[in-house]
XYZ file of C-alpha atoms in Angstrom:
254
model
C 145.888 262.122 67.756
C 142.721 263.623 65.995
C 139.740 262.993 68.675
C 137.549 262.446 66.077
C 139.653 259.756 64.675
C 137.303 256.418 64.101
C 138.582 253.973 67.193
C 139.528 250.265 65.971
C 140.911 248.516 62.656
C 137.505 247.625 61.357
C 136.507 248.623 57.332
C 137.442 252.119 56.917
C 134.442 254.018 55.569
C 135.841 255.528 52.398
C 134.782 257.598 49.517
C 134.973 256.073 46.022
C 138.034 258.055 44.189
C 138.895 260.369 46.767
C 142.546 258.444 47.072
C 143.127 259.480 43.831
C 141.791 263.411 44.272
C 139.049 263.130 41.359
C 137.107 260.104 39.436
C 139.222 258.919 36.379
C 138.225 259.021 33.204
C 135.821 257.230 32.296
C 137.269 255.642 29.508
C 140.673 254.739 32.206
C 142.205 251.781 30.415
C 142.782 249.004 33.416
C 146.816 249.356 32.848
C 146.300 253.192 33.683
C 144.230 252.096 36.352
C 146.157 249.589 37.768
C 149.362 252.061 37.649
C 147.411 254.539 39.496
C 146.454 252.380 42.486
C 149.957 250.972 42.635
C 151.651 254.746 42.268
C 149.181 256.065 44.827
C 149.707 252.970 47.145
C 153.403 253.508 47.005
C 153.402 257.117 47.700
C 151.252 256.848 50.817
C 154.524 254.130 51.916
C 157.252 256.359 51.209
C 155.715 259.550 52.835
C 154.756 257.478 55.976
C 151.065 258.031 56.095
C 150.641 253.950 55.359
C 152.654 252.039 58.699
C 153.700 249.199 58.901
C 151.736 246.647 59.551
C 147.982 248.460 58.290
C 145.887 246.290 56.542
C 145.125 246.676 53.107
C 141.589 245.199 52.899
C 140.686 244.535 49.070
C 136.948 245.742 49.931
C 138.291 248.724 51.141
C 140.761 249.698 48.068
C 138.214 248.859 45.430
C 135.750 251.183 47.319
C 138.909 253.712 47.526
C 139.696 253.456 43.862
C 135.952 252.193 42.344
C 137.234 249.429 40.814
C 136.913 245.688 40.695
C 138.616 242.865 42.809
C 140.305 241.673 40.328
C 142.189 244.659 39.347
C 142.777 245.032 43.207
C 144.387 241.822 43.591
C 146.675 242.577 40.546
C 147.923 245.204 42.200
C 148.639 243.839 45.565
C 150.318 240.780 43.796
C 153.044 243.667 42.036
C 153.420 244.838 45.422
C 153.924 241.777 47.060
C 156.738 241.376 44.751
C 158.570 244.728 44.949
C 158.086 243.753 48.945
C 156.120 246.947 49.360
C 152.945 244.627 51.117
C 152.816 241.387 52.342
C 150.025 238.954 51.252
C 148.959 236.682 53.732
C 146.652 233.764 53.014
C 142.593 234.421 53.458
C 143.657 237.736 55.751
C 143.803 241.290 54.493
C 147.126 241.917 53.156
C 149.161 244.580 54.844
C 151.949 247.007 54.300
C 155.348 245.074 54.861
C 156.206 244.773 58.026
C 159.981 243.534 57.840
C 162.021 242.159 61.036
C 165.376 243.375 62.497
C 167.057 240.468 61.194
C 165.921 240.754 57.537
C 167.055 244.509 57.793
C 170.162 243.738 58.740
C 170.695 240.870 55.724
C 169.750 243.047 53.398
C 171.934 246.116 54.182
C 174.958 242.965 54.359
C 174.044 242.110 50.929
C 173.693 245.750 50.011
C 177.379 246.658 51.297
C 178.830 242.953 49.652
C 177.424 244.587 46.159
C 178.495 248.041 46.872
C 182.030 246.762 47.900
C 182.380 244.553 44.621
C 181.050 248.091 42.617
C 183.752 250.310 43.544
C 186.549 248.532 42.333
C 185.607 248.291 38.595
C 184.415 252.369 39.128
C 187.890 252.668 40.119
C 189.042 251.297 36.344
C 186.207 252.498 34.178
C 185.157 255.978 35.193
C 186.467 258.937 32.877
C 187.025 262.373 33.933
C 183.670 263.527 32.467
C 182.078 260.468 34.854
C 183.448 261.800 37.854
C 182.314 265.210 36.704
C 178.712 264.319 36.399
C 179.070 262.529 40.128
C 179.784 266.101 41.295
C 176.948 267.572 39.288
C 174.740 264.941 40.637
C 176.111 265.629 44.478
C 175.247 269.548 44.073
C 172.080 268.582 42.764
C 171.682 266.542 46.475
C 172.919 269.250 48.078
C 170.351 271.484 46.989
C 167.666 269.002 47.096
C 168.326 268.789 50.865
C 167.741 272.288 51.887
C 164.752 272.936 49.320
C 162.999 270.096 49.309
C 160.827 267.422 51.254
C 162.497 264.072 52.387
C 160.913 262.040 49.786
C 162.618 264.072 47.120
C 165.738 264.342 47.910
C 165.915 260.799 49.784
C 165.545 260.303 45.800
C 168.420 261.866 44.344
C 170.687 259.961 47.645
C 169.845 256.918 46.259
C 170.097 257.976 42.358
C 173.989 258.655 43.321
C 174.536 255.403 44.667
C 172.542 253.593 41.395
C 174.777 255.583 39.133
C 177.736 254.356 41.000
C 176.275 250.912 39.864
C 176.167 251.965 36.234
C 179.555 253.604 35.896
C 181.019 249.924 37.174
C 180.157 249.024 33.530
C 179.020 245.434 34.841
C 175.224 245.378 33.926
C 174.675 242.104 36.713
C 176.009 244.253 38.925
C 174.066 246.811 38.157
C 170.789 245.289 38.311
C 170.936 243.867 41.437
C 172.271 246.641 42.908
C 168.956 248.286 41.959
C 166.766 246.226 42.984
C 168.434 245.545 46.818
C 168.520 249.643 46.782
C 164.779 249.619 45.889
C 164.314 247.399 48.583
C 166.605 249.181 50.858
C 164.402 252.608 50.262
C 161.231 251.025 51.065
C 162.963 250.446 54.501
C 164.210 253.571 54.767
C 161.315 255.473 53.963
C 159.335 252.995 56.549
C 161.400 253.190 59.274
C 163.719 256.358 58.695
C 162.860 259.494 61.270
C 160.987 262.230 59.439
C 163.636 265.211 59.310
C 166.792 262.902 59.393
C 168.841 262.606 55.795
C 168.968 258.999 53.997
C 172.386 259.765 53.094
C 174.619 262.598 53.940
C 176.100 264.630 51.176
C 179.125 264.781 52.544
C 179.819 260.833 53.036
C 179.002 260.370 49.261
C 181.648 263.519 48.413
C 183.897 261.604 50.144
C 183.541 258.221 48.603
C 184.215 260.003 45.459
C 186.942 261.945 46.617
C 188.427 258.542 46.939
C 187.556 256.838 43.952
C 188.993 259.781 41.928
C 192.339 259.883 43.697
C 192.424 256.187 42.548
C 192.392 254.972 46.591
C 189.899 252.153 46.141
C 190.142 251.318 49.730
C 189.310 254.249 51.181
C 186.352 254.106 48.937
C 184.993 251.146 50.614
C 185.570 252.145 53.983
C 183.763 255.462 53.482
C 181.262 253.672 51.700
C 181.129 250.888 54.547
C 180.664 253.415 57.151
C 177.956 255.510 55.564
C 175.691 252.505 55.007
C 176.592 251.124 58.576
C 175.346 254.494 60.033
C 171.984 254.459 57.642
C 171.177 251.180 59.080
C 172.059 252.522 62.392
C 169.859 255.700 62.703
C 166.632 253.385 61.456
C 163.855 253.281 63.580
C 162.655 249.393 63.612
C 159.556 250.201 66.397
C 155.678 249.308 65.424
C 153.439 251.872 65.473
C 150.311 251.263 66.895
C 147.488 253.458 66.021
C 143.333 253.627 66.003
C 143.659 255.355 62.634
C 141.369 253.832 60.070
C 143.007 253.378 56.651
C 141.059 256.587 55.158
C 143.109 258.570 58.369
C 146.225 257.436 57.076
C 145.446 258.384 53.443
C 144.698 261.924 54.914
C 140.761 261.365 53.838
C 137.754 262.065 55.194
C 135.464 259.154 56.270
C 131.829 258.962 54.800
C 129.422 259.773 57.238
């Protein structure tokens, strides 16, 4: 740890704008601005530098950002809803934080969905859908060997969305995304830096399956490839004297 890290969880001493690099514009309309703080928020989360558990004081971001309260608590709200932070009543609010046993209900959800998806793949996918799936798993392939976790953690989880679309069931297909957005968030939270969020070959071989018309095998592999993502994450709290501006990789004002 950095010895010149500020000790304690008190209100990090921040620069106005420096989350964002440089001041917006100055003529920022407050949907740009709000997109900003919740993109920026969001990034921190999925490259680790935010834990879970830090608190997300609303002094603090609008110092961070130089904007207003209100706008601050508009964002936090949209995060509270895609389950990125938790709000918690007349306390900071603080990046989520979720138990073992929520983890494991939502990958058993996520696998339930996934298992009801293949099937109708199975009976709707054409030759040129299964020939984009390959396209798409080269594209993983690559991504893995070029490029940082976040990105290709990306394209893992686009291959198991368009699974979702090619069932042709648009219910299906929503909340499939939305318990894999959750499911990243996770992932990205708890996963070890360096390990993959899905392995390229498990998803080649969940389409070898689907495309030799062998449903079941298709689940299995599909079964065992979540099972083992679950598996490899972390669920340990950090604890840390970083100050908020630490963990956002900025200096504090002196």
């Amino acid at each position: 740890m950095n010895a010149t890290a500020p000790k304690g969880r008190g209100r990090p001493k921040v620069r106005p704008q420096a989350l964002a690099g440089q001041a917006p514009a100055a003529r920022e309309k407050p949907a740009d601005k709000e997109q900003r703080i919740y993109a920026a928020i969001v990034d921190r989360v999925m490259e680790q530098r935010l834990k879970p558990g830090t608190r997300l004081p609303e002094a603090a971001l609008c110092e961070l950002f130089g904007v207003g309260r209100t706008l601050v608590q508009k964002v936090l709200q949209r995060l509270a809803h895609d389950h990125i932070v938790e709000l918690r009543p007349n306390r900071s609010a603080i990046v989520a934080m979720p138990s073992r046993e929520e983890v494991g209900k939502l990958f058993e959800a996520r696998r339930a969905l996934e298992a009801a998806v293949l099937p109708l793949v199975a009976a709707h996918a054409s030759r040129a859908d299964y020939a984009s799936l390959r396209r798409q798993l080269r594209k993983e392939q690559n991504a893995m060997h070029r490029y940082a976790q976040t990105e290709w953690a990306g394209l893992a989880s686009a291959f198991h969305l368009r699974l979702g679309e090619l069932s042709r069931n648009p219910m299906l297909h929503r909340y499939l995304s939305e318990i894999i957005s959750r499911c990243c968030l996770v992932v990205a939270l708890f996963q070890p830096p360096g390990n993959a969020t899905c392995e390229h070959d498990e998803h080649g071989r969940v389409v070898d399956c689907l495309e030799a018309g062998d449903v079941a095998g298709a689940q299995r592999e599909n079964d065992r490839h979540l099972r083992d993502l679950e598996a490899h994450l972390q669920l340990i709290e950090e604890d840390t004297d970083l100050s908020l501006a630490d963990m956002l990789g900025l200096p504090g004002r002196s």
